[in-house]
CSV table of C-alpha atoms in Angstrom, one decimal:
chain,number,residue,atom,x,y,z
A,1,MET,CA,-67.4,-15.1,-96.4
A,2,SER,CA,-69.6,-16.8,-99.4
A,3,SER,CA,-69.2,-15.8,-102.9
A,4,ASN,CA,-71.4,-13.1,-103.0
A,5,ASP,CA,-69.4,-11.4,-99.9
A,6,VAL,CA,-67.0,-9.0,-100.7
A,7,GLU,CA,-64.2,-7.1,-98.6
A,8,VAL,CA,-63.6,-3.8,-98.6
A,9,GLN,CA,-61.1,-1.1,-97.3
A,10,ALA,CA,-62.2,2.2,-95.9
A,11,GLY,CA,-59.5,4.4,-97.5
A,12,ALA,CA,-60.6,7.4,-94.9
A,13,SER,CA,-61.1,5.4,-91.9
A,14,GLY,CA,-58.6,2.4,-92.9
A,15,SER,CA,-61.0,-0.1,-91.8
A,16,SER,CA,-62.5,-2.9,-93.6
A,17,PHE,CA,-66.1,-3.9,-93.7
A,18,HIS,CA,-68.1,-6.4,-95.8
A,19,TYR,CA,-71.4,-6.0,-97.9
A,20,SER,CA,-73.4,-8.3,-100.2
A,21,SER,CA,-72.4,-7.8,-104.0
A,22,SER,CA,-76.2,-8.8,-104.7
A,23,PRO,CA,-78.8,-6.7,-105.4
A,24,PHE,CA,-81.0,-5.7,-103.0
A,25,GLY,CA,-85.1,-4.8,-103.4
A,26,VAL,CA,-87.6,-2.7,-101.5
A,27,VAL,CA,-91.3,-3.0,-102.6
A,28,ASP,CA,-93.2,-0.2,-100.8
A,29,ILE,CA,-97.2,-1.2,-101.0
A,30,GLY,CA,-98.4,2.3,-99.8
A,31,SER,CA,-101.8,4.0,-99.9
A,32,ASN,CA,-101.5,5.6,-103.0
A,33,THR,CA,-98.8,4.0,-105.7
A,34,VAL,CA,-96.7,0.5,-105.5
A,35,ARG,CA,-93.0,1.2,-106.0
A,36,LEU,CA,-90.1,-1.2,-106.5
A,37,VAL,CA,-86.6,-0.1,-106.2
A,38,ILE,CA,-83.7,-2.5,-106.8
A,39,TYR,CA,-80.3,-1.1,-105.3
A,40,ARG,CA,-77.2,-2.4,-106.7
A,41,ARG,CA,-75.8,-3.7,-103.6
A,42,LEU,CA,-76.2,-3.5,-99.6
A,43,VAL,CA,-73.5,-0.9,-99.0
A,44,ARG,CA,-73.4,2.8,-97.7
A,45,ASN,CA,-75.2,4.7,-99.8
A,46,PRO,CA,-78.3,3.2,-101.7
A,47,LEU,CA,-77.4,3.1,-105.4
A,48,ALA,CA,-80.9,2.6,-107.2
A,49,ILE,CA,-80.4,0.8,-110.4
A,50,TRP,CA,-84.2,0.7,-111.4
A,51,ASN,CA,-87.1,2.4,-109.4
A,52,GLU,CA,-90.9,2.1,-110.8
A,53,LYS,CA,-94.4,2.7,-109.7
A,54,LEU,CA,-97.7,2.7,-110.1
A,55,THR,CA,-100.7,4.7,-108.9
A,56,CYS,CA,-103.2,2.0,-107.2
A,57,ALA,CA,-105.1,4.1,-105.2
A,58,LEU,CA,-105.3,1.3,-102.5
A,59,GLY,CA,-106.6,3.6,-99.9
A,60,ARG,CA,-109.4,5.7,-101.9
A,61,GLY,CA,-112.4,5.0,-100.0
A,62,LEU,CA,-111.1,4.0,-97.1
A,63,GLN,CA,-112.3,6.6,-94.7
A,64,GLU,CA,-115.8,5.6,-95.6
A,65,THR,CA,-115.3,1.8,-96.3
A,66,GLY,CA,-112.7,0.7,-93.9
A,67,ARG,CA,-112.0,-1.4,-97.0
A,68,LEU,CA,-109.3,-1.1,-99.8
A,69,ASN,CA,-110.5,0.0,-102.8
A,70,GLU,CA,-111.0,-3.1,-105.2
A,71,THR,CA,-110.0,-1.8,-108.2
A,72,GLY,CA,-106.3,-0.4,-106.3
A,73,LYS,CA,-106.0,-4.1,-105.4
A,74,ASN,CA,-106.5,-6.0,-108.3
A,75,LEU,CA,-104.0,-3.4,-110.0
A,76,ALA,CA,-101.6,-3.3,-107.5
A,77,LEU,CA,-101.7,-7.5,-107.2
A,78,ARG,CA,-100.7,-7.5,-111.3
A,79,ALA,CA,-97.7,-4.8,-110.2
A,80,LEU,CA,-96.6,-7.2,-107.2
A,81,ALA,CA,-96.5,-10.1,-109.7
A,82,ARG,CA,-94.5,-8.3,-112.1
A,83,TYR,CA,-92.1,-6.8,-109.2
A,84,ALA,CA,-91.6,-10.2,-107.9
A,85,SER,CA,-90.9,-11.3,-111.6
A,86,ILE,CA,-88.2,-8.8,-112.2
A,87,ALA,CA,-86.3,-9.7,-109.3
A,88,ARG,CA,-86.4,-13.1,-109.9
A,89,ALA,CA,-84.9,-12.5,-113.3
A,90,MET,CA,-82.2,-10.2,-112.0
A,91,GLY,CA,-81.3,-12.8,-109.0
A,92,ILE,CA,-82.8,-10.9,-106.2
A,93,THR,CA,-82.8,-13.1,-103.2
A,94,ASP,CA,-83.6,-10.0,-101.0
A,95,LEU,CA,-87.0,-8.8,-102.0
A,96,ASP,CA,-88.1,-6.9,-99.1
A,97,LEU,CA,-92.2,-6.3,-99.3
A,98,VAL,CA,-93.8,-3.1,-96.7
A,99,ALA,CA,-96.9,-2.1,-96.7
A,100,THR,CA,-98.2,0.8,-95.3
A,101,ALA,CA,-101.3,2.8,-93.3
A,102,ALA,CA,-103.9,1.7,-96.0
A,103,VAL,CA,-103.3,-2.0,-95.6
A,104,ARG,CA,-102.2,-1.4,-91.8
A,105,ASP,CA,-105.7,0.4,-91.2
A,106,ALA,CA,-108.2,-1.8,-93.7
A,107,SER,CA,-110.3,-4.3,-92.3
A,108,ASP,CA,-109.0,-6.3,-95.1
A,109,GLY,CA,-105.3,-5.7,-94.8
A,110,GLU,CA,-105.0,-9.0,-93.8
A,111,ALA,CA,-106.8,-10.7,-96.6
A,112,PHE,CA,-104.8,-8.2,-99.2
A,113,VAL,CA,-101.0,-9.6,-97.3
A,114,ALA,CA,-102.3,-13.6,-97.7
A,115,GLU,CA,-103.5,-12.5,-101.3
A,116,ILE,CA,-99.8,-11.5,-102.1
A,117,GLU,CA,-98.3,-14.2,-101.0
A,118,ALA,CA,-100.1,-16.3,-102.5
A,119,LEU,CA,-99.3,-15.1,-106.2
A,120,THR,CA,-95.9,-14.1,-105.3
A,121,GLY,CA,-94.6,-16.5,-102.8
A,122,LEU,CA,-93.2,-13.1,-101.1
A,123,ARG,CA,-94.7,-12.1,-97.2
A,124,ALA,CA,-95.4,-8.6,-97.4
A,125,THR,CA,-95.0,-6.8,-93.4
A,126,ILE,CA,-97.6,-4.4,-92.4
A,127,LEU,CA,-95.2,-1.6,-90.7
A,128,THR,CA,-96.6,-0.3,-87.4
A,129,GLY,CA,-97.4,3.6,-87.4
A,130,GLU,CA,-94.4,3.8,-85.5
A,131,GLN,CA,-92.3,1.2,-87.1
A,132,GLU,CA,-93.5,3.7,-90.8
A,133,ALA,CA,-92.1,6.7,-89.1
A,134,ARG,CA,-88.9,4.9,-87.6
A,135,MET,CA,-88.1,4.1,-91.3
A,136,ALA,CA,-88.8,7.3,-92.6
A,137,ALA,CA,-86.4,9.0,-89.9
A,138,LEU,CA,-83.8,6.3,-91.0
A,139,GLY,CA,-84.1,7.2,-94.4
A,140,VAL,CA,-82.8,10.5,-93.4
A,141,LEU,CA,-80.2,9.7,-91.7
A,142,CYS,CA,-79.1,7.7,-94.0
A,143,ALA,CA,-78.5,10.8,-95.8
A,144,LEU,CA,-77.7,13.2,-93.0
A,145,PRO,CA,-76.6,11.2,-89.9
A,146,ASP,CA,-75.9,14.8,-87.8
A,147,ALA,CA,-79.7,15.8,-88.6
A,148,GLU,CA,-81.1,17.0,-85.2
A,149,GLY,CA,-85.5,17.7,-85.4
A,150,MET,CA,-88.7,16.4,-86.2
A,151,VAL,CA,-88.8,14.1,-90.0
A,152,ALA,CA,-92.6,14.0,-91.1
A,153,ASP,CA,-93.2,11.6,-94.0
A,154,LEU,CA,-96.4,12.8,-95.6
A,155,GLY,CA,-98.4,9.9,-97.8
A,156,GLY,CA,-101.2,8.7,-99.0
A,157,GLY,CA,-102.7,7.5,-95.9
A,158,SER,CA,-100.9,8.7,-93.0
A,159,VAL,CA,-98.9,11.4,-92.1
A,160,GLU,CA,-95.3,10.2,-89.1
A,161,LEU,CA,-94.1,12.1,-87.1
A,162,ILE,CA,-90.9,11.4,-85.1
A,163,MET,CA,-87.8,13.1,-83.9
A,164,VAL,CA,-84.4,12.4,-85.1
A,165,GLY,CA,-81.2,13.4,-83.1
A,166,ASP,CA,-77.7,11.9,-82.0
A,167,GLY,CA,-77.5,9.7,-85.0
A,168,ASP,CA,-80.8,7.5,-84.2
A,169,CYS,CA,-84.4,7.9,-84.1
A,170,GLN,CA,-85.7,9.7,-80.8
A,171,MET,CA,-89.6,9.7,-79.3
A,172,PRO,CA,-91.9,10.4,-79.5
A,173,TYR,CA,-93.5,9.8,-82.4
A,174,THR,CA,-96.8,9.8,-83.7
A,175,SER,CA,-99.1,8.4,-86.6
A,176,LEU,CA,-101.9,10.1,-88.2
A,177,PRO,CA,-104.4,9.1,-90.5
A,178,LEU,CA,-104.2,12.4,-92.5
A,179,GLY,CA,-102.5,11.1,-95.7
A,180,LEU,CA,-103.7,13.2,-99.1
A,181,LEU,CA,-106.5,10.5,-100.0
A,182,ARG,CA,-107.5,10.3,-95.9
A,183,LEU,CA,-107.3,14.0,-95.4
A,184,THR,CA,-109.2,15.4,-99.1
A,185,GLU,CA,-111.7,12.7,-98.5
A,186,ALA,CA,-112.2,13.7,-94.7
A,187,ALA,CA,-112.3,17.2,-95.8
A,188,GLY,CA,-114.4,16.8,-99.0
A,189,GLY,CA,-112.6,18.2,-100.8
A,190,ASP,CA,-112.5,21.5,-99.0
A,191,LEU,CA,-108.8,23.2,-98.3
A,192,ALA,CA,-110.5,25.2,-95.5
A,193,ARG,CA,-112.1,22.5,-93.6
A,194,ALA,CA,-109.1,20.4,-94.8
A,195,GLN,CA,-107.0,23.0,-92.6
A,196,GLY,CA,-109.3,23.0,-89.7
A,197,ILE,CA,-108.9,19.0,-89.7
A,198,LEU,CA,-105.0,19.7,-89.7
A,199,GLU,CA,-105.1,22.5,-87.1
A,200,ASP,CA,-107.0,20.5,-84.6
A,201,SER,CA,-105.0,17.2,-85.2
A,202,PHE,CA,-101.6,19.3,-84.4
A,203,ASP,CA,-102.9,21.0,-81.5
A,204,ARG,CA,-103.6,17.8,-79.6
A,205,LEU,CA,-100.2,17.1,-79.7
A,206,SER,CA,-98.6,18.9,-76.9
A,207,TRP,CA,-95.1,17.4,-77.8
A,208,LEU,CA,-94.7,19.4,-80.9
A,209,ARG,CA,-93.9,22.4,-79.0
A,210,GLU,CA,-90.5,20.6,-78.2
A,211,THR,CA,-89.3,20.3,-81.6
A,212,ALA,CA,-89.1,24.7,-81.2
A,213,GLY,CA,-85.6,25.5,-82.3
A,214,ARG,CA,-84.7,22.7,-84.6
A,215,PRO,CA,-85.6,21.8,-88.2
A,216,LEU,CA,-88.3,19.9,-90.0
A,217,TYR,CA,-87.1,17.3,-92.1
A,218,ALA,CA,-90.2,17.4,-95.0
A,219,VAL,CA,-90.3,13.7,-96.5
A,220,GLY,CA,-92.6,12.3,-99.0
A,221,GLY,CA,-93.4,12.4,-102.7
A,222,ALA,CA,-96.1,15.0,-102.4
A,223,TRP,CA,-93.9,17.4,-100.5
A,224,ARG,CA,-91.4,16.7,-102.9
A,225,SER,CA,-93.4,18.2,-105.3
A,226,LEU,CA,-94.1,21.7,-103.0
A,227,ALA,CA,-90.2,22.2,-103.0
A,228,ARG,CA,-89.7,22.1,-107.2
A,229,ILE,CA,-92.7,25.2,-106.9
A,230,CYS,CA,-90.3,26.9,-104.1
A,231,ILE,CA,-87.1,26.6,-106.0
A,232,HIS,CA,-89.1,27.9,-108.9
A,233,LEU,CA,-90.8,30.7,-107.4
A,234,LYS,CA,-88.0,32.3,-106.1
A,235,SER,CA,-85.9,31.6,-108.9
A,236,TYR,CA,-83.7,29.5,-106.5
A,237,PRO,CA,-80.1,29.2,-108.6
A,238,LEU,CA,-79.7,25.2,-107.9
A,239,HIS,CA,-82.4,22.7,-109.0
A,240,VAL,CA,-81.5,20.1,-106.8
A,241,LEU,CA,-84.2,19.0,-104.1
A,242,ASP,CA,-82.2,17.1,-101.7
A,243,ASN,CA,-81.7,19.3,-98.5
A,244,PHE,CA,-82.9,22.5,-100.2
A,245,SER,CA,-84.2,24.2,-97.5
A,246,LEU,CA,-85.8,27.2,-96.2
A,247,ASP,CA,-86.2,29.7,-93.3
A,248,ARG,CA,-89.5,29.6,-91.5
A,249,ASP,CA,-90.7,32.8,-92.7
A,250,GLU,CA,-90.1,32.4,-95.9
A,251,ALA,CA,-91.6,28.9,-96.4
A,252,LEU,CA,-95.0,29.8,-94.8
A,253,ALA,CA,-95.1,32.6,-97.2
A,254,LEU,CA,-94.3,30.4,-100.2
A,255,LEU,CA,-96.6,27.9,-98.9
A,256,ASP,CA,-99.5,30.7,-98.7
A,257,ARG,CA,-98.8,31.5,-102.6
A,258,ILE,CA,-98.9,27.3,-103.5
A,259,VAL,CA,-102.1,27.4,-102.2
A,260,ALA,CA,-103.5,30.4,-104.1
A,261,MET,CA,-101.8,29.1,-107.3
A,262,THR,CA,-104.1,27.9,-109.7
A,263,PRO,CA,-103.5,24.6,-111.8
A,264,GLU,CA,-102.9,26.0,-114.8
A,265,GLU,CA,-100.1,28.2,-112.9
A,266,MET,CA,-99.0,25.3,-111.5
A,267,ARG,CA,-97.8,23.2,-114.9
A,268,THR,CA,-95.7,26.0,-115.9
A,269,VAL,CA,-93.6,24.7,-113.0
A,270,PRO,CA,-91.0,22.0,-114.5
A,271,GLY,CA,-91.5,18.5,-113.4
A,272,ILE,CA,-94.7,18.4,-111.7
A,273,SER,CA,-96.8,15.9,-113.2
A,274,ASP,CA,-100.5,16.8,-113.8
A,275,LYS,CA,-101.7,13.6,-111.5
A,276,ARG,CA,-100.1,15.4,-108.8
A,277,LEU,CA,-101.8,19.0,-109.5
A,278,PRO,CA,-104.7,18.4,-107.4
A,279,ALA,CA,-103.3,17.8,-104.0
A,280,MET,CA,-100.5,20.3,-104.4
A,281,PRO,CA,-102.8,22.8,-102.0
A,282,PHE,CA,-103.6,19.9,-99.9
A,283,ALA,CA,-100.1,19.0,-99.3
A,284,ALA,CA,-98.7,22.8,-98.8
A,285,VAL,CA,-102.1,23.4,-96.1
A,286,ALA,CA,-100.7,20.4,-94.1
A,287,LEU,CA,-96.9,21.3,-94.6
A,288,ARG,CA,-97.9,25.2,-93.7
A,289,ALA,CA,-100.0,23.9,-90.6
A,290,LEU,CA,-97.1,21.6,-89.2
A,291,LEU,CA,-94.3,24.0,-89.3
A,292,GLU,CA,-96.7,26.8,-87.7
A,293,ARG,CA,-96.8,24.3,-84.7
A,294,ALA,CA,-93.7,22.7,-84.6
A,295,GLY,CA,-92.0,26.4,-84.1
A,296,SER,CA,-89.4,24.6,-86.5
A,297,PRO,CA,-87.0,27.8,-87.8
A,298,ARG,CA,-86.1,25.8,-90.7
A,299,LEU,CA,-87.4,23.6,-93.4
A,300,VAL,CA,-85.4,21.0,-95.3
A,301,PHE,CA,-86.9,19.1,-97.7
A,302,SER,CA,-85.3,15.4,-98.1
A,303,VAL,CA,-85.7,13.3,-100.9
A,304,TYR,CA,-84.5,9.8,-99.1
A,305,GLY,CA,-87.6,8.1,-96.8
A,306,LEU,CA,-89.0,5.5,-96.0
A,307,ARG,CA,-87.4,3.0,-98.6
A,308,GLU,CA,-84.2,4.4,-98.2
A,309,GLY,CA,-84.6,3.9,-94.6
A,310,ARG,CA,-85.8,0.1,-94.8
A,311,PHE,CA,-82.4,-0.3,-97.1
A,312,PHE,CA,-80.2,1.5,-94.2
A,313,SER,CA,-81.6,-0.9,-91.7
A,314,HIS,CA,-80.4,-3.6,-93.0
A,315,LEU,CA,-77.0,-2.2,-92.7
A,316,SER,CA,-74.4,-3.4,-90.1
A,317,PRO,CA,-73.4,-1.1,-87.8
A,318,SER,CA,-70.1,-0.6,-89.4
A,319,ILE,CA,-71.5,0.4,-92.8
A,320,ARG,CA,-74.0,2.3,-91.1
A,321,GLY,CA,-71.2,4.7,-89.1
A,322,LEU,CA,-69.1,5.7,-92.4
A,323,ASP,CA,-69.7,9.2,-93.7
A,324,PRO,CA,-72.2,8.6,-96.2
A,325,LEU,CA,-70.5,11.4,-98.9
A,326,LEU,CA,-67.0,10.2,-98.2
A,327,ALA,CA,-67.8,6.6,-98.4
A,328,SER,CA,-69.8,7.6,-101.9
A,329,CYS,CA,-66.4,9.3,-102.8
A,330,GLU,CA,-64.2,6.2,-102.1
A,331,SER,CA,-66.2,3.8,-104.4
A,332,LEU,CA,-66.3,6.4,-107.2
A,333,ALA,CA,-63.1,7.1,-106.8
A,334,ARG,CA,-62.5,3.2,-107.0
A,335,THR,CA,-64.3,2.3,-109.9
A,336,ALA,CA,-63.7,5.4,-112.3
A,337,SER,CA,-60.1,6.9,-111.2
A,338,ARG,CA,-56.9,5.9,-112.7
A,339,PHE,CA,-55.3,6.5,-109.6
A,340,PRO,CA,-57.6,5.8,-106.5
A,341,ALA,CA,-54.6,5.9,-104.1
A,342,GLN,CA,-53.6,9.3,-104.8
A,343,GLY,CA,-56.1,11.7,-102.9
A,344,HIS,CA,-55.0,11.1,-99.4
A,345,GLU,CA,-51.7,11.7,-100.3
A,346,LEU,CA,-53.1,15.3,-102.2
A,347,MET,CA,-54.8,15.7,-99.4
A,348,GLU,CA,-51.9,15.7,-97.0
A,349,TRP,CA,-49.9,17.4,-99.6
A,350,MET,CA,-52.0,20.7,-100.0
A,351,THR,CA,-53.1,21.1,-95.7
A,352,PRO,CA,-50.1,23.4,-95.3
A,353,LEU,CA,-52.5,26.0,-97.2
A,354,PHE,CA,-55.6,25.4,-95.6
A,355,GLY,CA,-54.3,25.8,-91.3
A,356,ASP,CA,-57.5,27.7,-90.4
A,357,GLU,CA,-59.9,25.5,-91.8
A,358,THR,CA,-63.1,24.1,-89.3
A,359,PRO,CA,-63.6,19.8,-89.6
A,360,PRO,CA,-66.6,20.5,-92.2
A,361,GLU,CA,-64.1,22.5,-94.4
A,362,ARG,CA,-61.3,19.5,-94.3
A,363,ARG,CA,-64.7,16.9,-94.8
A,364,LEU,CA,-65.1,18.8,-98.4
A,365,ARG,CA,-61.9,19.4,-98.9
A,366,LEU,CA,-61.0,15.2,-98.6
A,367,ALA,CA,-64.0,14.6,-101.0
A,368,ALA,CA,-63.0,16.9,-103.7
A,369,CYS,CA,-59.2,15.1,-103.5
A,370,LEU,CA,-61.0,11.8,-103.6
A,371,LEU,CA,-62.9,12.8,-106.6
A,372,GLY,CA,-59.6,14.3,-108.5
A,373,ASP,CA,-59.2,12.2,-111.0
A,374,VAL,CA,-62.7,10.5,-111.7
A,375,PHE,CA,-63.5,12.9,-114.3
A,376,TRP,CA,-60.0,12.0,-116.4
A,377,SER,CA,-61.4,10.0,-119.2
A,378,GLU,CA,-63.9,13.3,-120.6
A,379,HIS,CA,-63.0,15.1,-123.2
A,380,PRO,CA,-60.4,17.8,-122.4
A,381,ASP,CA,-62.2,20.2,-123.9
A,382,TYR,CA,-65.4,19.7,-121.6
A,383,ARG,CA,-63.7,17.9,-118.5
A,384,ALA,CA,-64.3,21.0,-116.4
A,385,GLU,CA,-68.3,21.0,-117.5
A,386,GLN,CA,-69.0,17.8,-117.2
A,387,ALA,CA,-66.8,17.5,-113.6
A,388,PHE,CA,-68.7,20.3,-112.3
A,389,GLN,CA,-72.9,19.0,-113.8
A,390,ARG,CA,-71.8,15.4,-112.4
A,391,VAL,CA,-71.1,16.8,-109.3
A,392,ILE,CA,-73.7,19.1,-109.0
A,393,LYS,CA,-76.9,16.3,-110.1
A,394,LEU,CA,-74.9,13.2,-108.5
A,395,PRO,CA,-76.9,11.6,-105.6
A,396,PHE,CA,-74.3,12.5,-103.4
A,397,MET,CA,-75.3,11.9,-99.4
A,398,GLY,CA,-75.1,14.4,-96.6
A,399,LEU,CA,-74.2,17.9,-98.4
A,400,SER,CA,-76.3,20.9,-98.1
A,401,HIS,CA,-77.0,23.0,-100.6
A,402,LEU,CA,-73.8,25.2,-100.0
A,403,ASP,CA,-71.2,22.0,-99.8
A,404,ARG,CA,-72.8,20.7,-103.0
A,405,ALA,CA,-72.0,24.0,-104.5
A,406,LEU,CA,-68.2,24.2,-103.1
A,407,LEU,CA,-67.6,20.8,-103.8
A,408,ALA,CA,-69.3,20.8,-107.6
A,409,LEU,CA,-66.6,24.5,-108.3
A,410,MET,CA,-63.4,22.5,-106.5
A,411,LEU,CA,-64.0,20.0,-109.5
A,412,HIS,CA,-64.9,22.5,-112.2
A,413,TYR,CA,-61.7,24.9,-110.6
A,414,ARG,CA,-59.8,21.5,-111.0
A,415,TYR,CA,-59.8,21.4,-114.6
A,416,THR,CA,-59.6,25.5,-115.7
A,417,ASN,CA,-59.5,28.6,-114.9
A,418,GLU,CA,-62.0,29.8,-116.3
A,419,ALA,CA,-65.3,31.1,-114.9
A,420,GLY,CA,-67.3,28.6,-117.0
A,421,ASP,CA,-71.0,28.3,-117.8
A,422,ASP,CA,-74.3,29.9,-116.3
A,423,TRP,CA,-74.4,27.0,-114.0
A,424,VAL,CA,-71.0,27.6,-112.4
A,425,THR,CA,-72.4,31.1,-111.9
A,426,ARG,CA,-75.3,30.5,-110.2
A,427,ALA,CA,-73.2,28.4,-108.0
A,428,HIS,CA,-71.1,31.4,-107.0
A,429,ALA,CA,-73.7,33.2,-106.1
A,430,VAL,CA,-74.7,30.3,-103.4
A,431,VAL,CA,-71.3,30.1,-102.1
A,432,GLY,CA,-70.0,33.9,-102.1
A,433,GLU,CA,-66.7,35.5,-102.5
A,434,ARG,CA,-65.1,33.7,-99.8
A,435,GLY,CA,-66.3,30.4,-100.7
A,436,VAL,CA,-65.6,31.0,-104.4
A,437,ALA,CA,-62.2,32.3,-103.6
A,438,ARG,CA,-61.6,28.2,-101.3
A,439,ALA,CA,-62.9,26.5,-104.2
A,440,ARG,CA,-60.3,28.0,-106.8
A,441,ALA,CA,-57.6,27.1,-104.5
A,442,VAL,CA,-58.9,23.6,-103.5
A,443,GLY,CA,-59.0,23.3,-107.2
A,444,GLN,CA,-55.7,25.0,-108.4
A,445,ALA,CA,-53.7,22.8,-106.0
A,446,LEU,CA,-55.2,19.8,-107.1
A,447,ARG,CA,-54.6,20.7,-110.6
A,448,LEU,CA,-51.3,21.1,-109.5
A,449,GLY,CA,-50.4,18.5,-107.7
A,450,PHE,CA,-51.8,16.3,-110.1
A,451,THR,CA,-49.1,18.0,-112.8
A,452,ILE,CA,-46.2,17.9,-110.4
A,453,SER,CA,-46.9,13.4,-109.7
A,454,ALA,CA,-48.4,12.5,-113.1
A,455,GLY,CA,-50.8,10.5,-110.4
A,456,ALA,CA,-47.6,8.5,-109.4
A,457,VAL,CA,-47.8,7.7,-105.8
A,458,GLY,CA,-44.8,9.0,-103.4
A,459,LEU,CA,-43.8,11.6,-105.8
A,460,LEU,CA,-45.8,14.5,-104.0
A,461,ARG,CA,-44.2,13.7,-100.7
A,462,ARG,CA,-41.0,15.0,-101.5
A,463,ALA,CA,-42.3,17.7,-102.7
A,464,SER,CA,-44.4,20.2,-100.2
A,465,LEU,CA,-46.1,23.0,-100.0
A,466,ASP,CA,-45.4,26.2,-97.0
A,467,LEU,CA,-46.5,29.4,-97.0
A,468,GLN,CA,-44.0,32.0,-95.6
A,469,GLY,CA,-45.4,35.9,-95.3
A,470,ASP,CA,-46.3,36.9,-98.3
A,471,GLU,CA,-45.1,33.6,-99.8
A,472,LEU,CA,-46.4,30.3,-101.4
A,473,LEU,CA,-43.2,27.7,-101.3
A,474,LEU,CA,-42.9,25.1,-103.6
A,475,ARG,CA,-40.4,22.8,-102.3
A,476,LEU,CA,-38.2,20.4,-104.1
A,477,PRO,CA,-35.7,18.0,-104.2
A,478,GLY,CA,-32.7,19.5,-106.2
A,479,ASN,CA,-31.8,16.1,-107.6
A,480,GLU,CA,-34.4,14.5,-108.8
A,481,PRO,CA,-35.5,14.6,-112.6
A,482,ALA,CA,-38.9,13.6,-112.0
A,483,TYR,CA,-39.8,17.5,-111.2
A,484,LEU,CA,-39.3,19.5,-114.2
A,485,PRO,CA,-40.2,23.2,-113.2
A,486,GLU,CA,-41.2,24.4,-116.6
A,487,LEU,CA,-44.3,21.7,-116.7
A,488,PHE,CA,-45.6,23.3,-113.3
A,489,SER,CA,-44.4,27.3,-112.6
A,490,LYS,CA,-47.2,28.6,-114.3
A,491,ARG,CA,-49.6,26.6,-112.1
A,492,LEU,CA,-48.2,27.4,-108.8
A,493,GLY,CA,-48.5,31.3,-110.0
A,494,GLN,CA,-52.0,30.6,-110.6
A,495,LEU,CA,-52.2,29.3,-107.4
A,496,ALA,CA,-50.2,31.4,-105.4
A,497,ARG,CA,-52.7,34.6,-107.1
A,498,THR,CA,-55.9,32.9,-105.5
A,499,LEU,CA,-54.1,33.1,-102.0
A,500,GLN,CA,-52.9,36.3,-102.6
A,501,LYS,CA,-49.3,35.4,-102.2
A,502,ARG,CA,-46.2,35.4,-104.4
A,503,GLY,CA,-44.8,31.9,-105.5
A,504,ARG,CA,-41.5,30.6,-105.5
A,505,LEU,CA,-39.5,27.8,-106.4
A,506,VAL,CA,-37.2,26.3,-103.5
A,507,PHE,CA,-34.7,23.5,-104.3
A,508,ASP,CA,-33.3,21.8,-101.6
A,509,PRO,CA,-30.0,20.2,-101.5
A,510,ASP,CA,-30.2,16.3,-101.0
């Protein structure tokens, strides 16, 4: 193992794996923007430590001239020179440059790549349509290994469509020259004409009917902006883009509303830049036409795409096979918790309270146990608030909005029994009454477990929880001074009430 490699023990699986401790960078030379993303290292979940883009519009005019935009080329070369300098200054040896539809389709695309190499010493890979589709799909699978359906990635120069299932990309795939720049140019800026072009192109894809009954995963910056507008229009309680999803009928109705919105109305939506405004109706028309013809019952927005897919493709199979959520929680516990080994012990200790849980519920409870001590350094008066806010907003992969709200509430109730602020109220609305009760139970069990053990590994193994009839029993060894009931009997009572039981301490003889 080289000096830049690290061995990690994965607590969730018990297996060990290696990763490079050096940063890893991806440069995405797109039809509209050129972007640099630097990830801390090649581990299961991509953590970006630097992310910048420049709008160069390389694909502007490509529909008419067949060549890259000259002004855009000059601007892109300056940006790429900067990116190469940044990478060298950061000591990055792995800088992966990829070029997509505009460079692929332009008659001077190869010459432009040669200019990049001459200027920076770096060679850019021109992705084929299939490769671009696969990278977008891998980005979705990086975050959602169980994704089953069609991934659609809308860029400036093309739209890629590809099926995913069983943890991998599946055929067929299609790459169409209908990215926003080329679509608007082909339609002469006319929405009705753009809709006709889209419908005609999608109608020729007979395999789209195979997606009926499976979700459509929407990827790309323009469609992420549509998600922001949809969240705003429906007053959705969680302002989280990743895995924001809509039933088919509601999605179609909201997309119709977006097509009819004026720029002034769109400016009232937080997070939508003025540069995006002219393209939003075209992005909505494209997504609506695809959703109609695909027959998907649900639309899911993903914030992960080609760049994360490129990152994911560089990981070893053993690392790719890890659960993205639990891998993040394990990593955070190792770096931020006082007692990183306590999470699995807490998980086992409270299991008798949740005998009827499903595997997804068990997974989420394990995530809460792993994060149970991560927020110890916050001020005591704000621990519950900070734990909730960080979990609801952290870029955790592998979480639906329901799961994210549940996990945030579990950590909230780890530190308090109070209902909390407006964000907590919104989360209550997402998870429902049963979800709130479960989140309270997990959070209160965490609080009780930490109070009993003080975070010391081993003490909980001698204390057990048991449900018997209408009682919650906490069994303790009778002659062990570490167990002082006056410190935790109140918290036992709180947990018992949440479970609709009566709490009782039982001291067993040695």
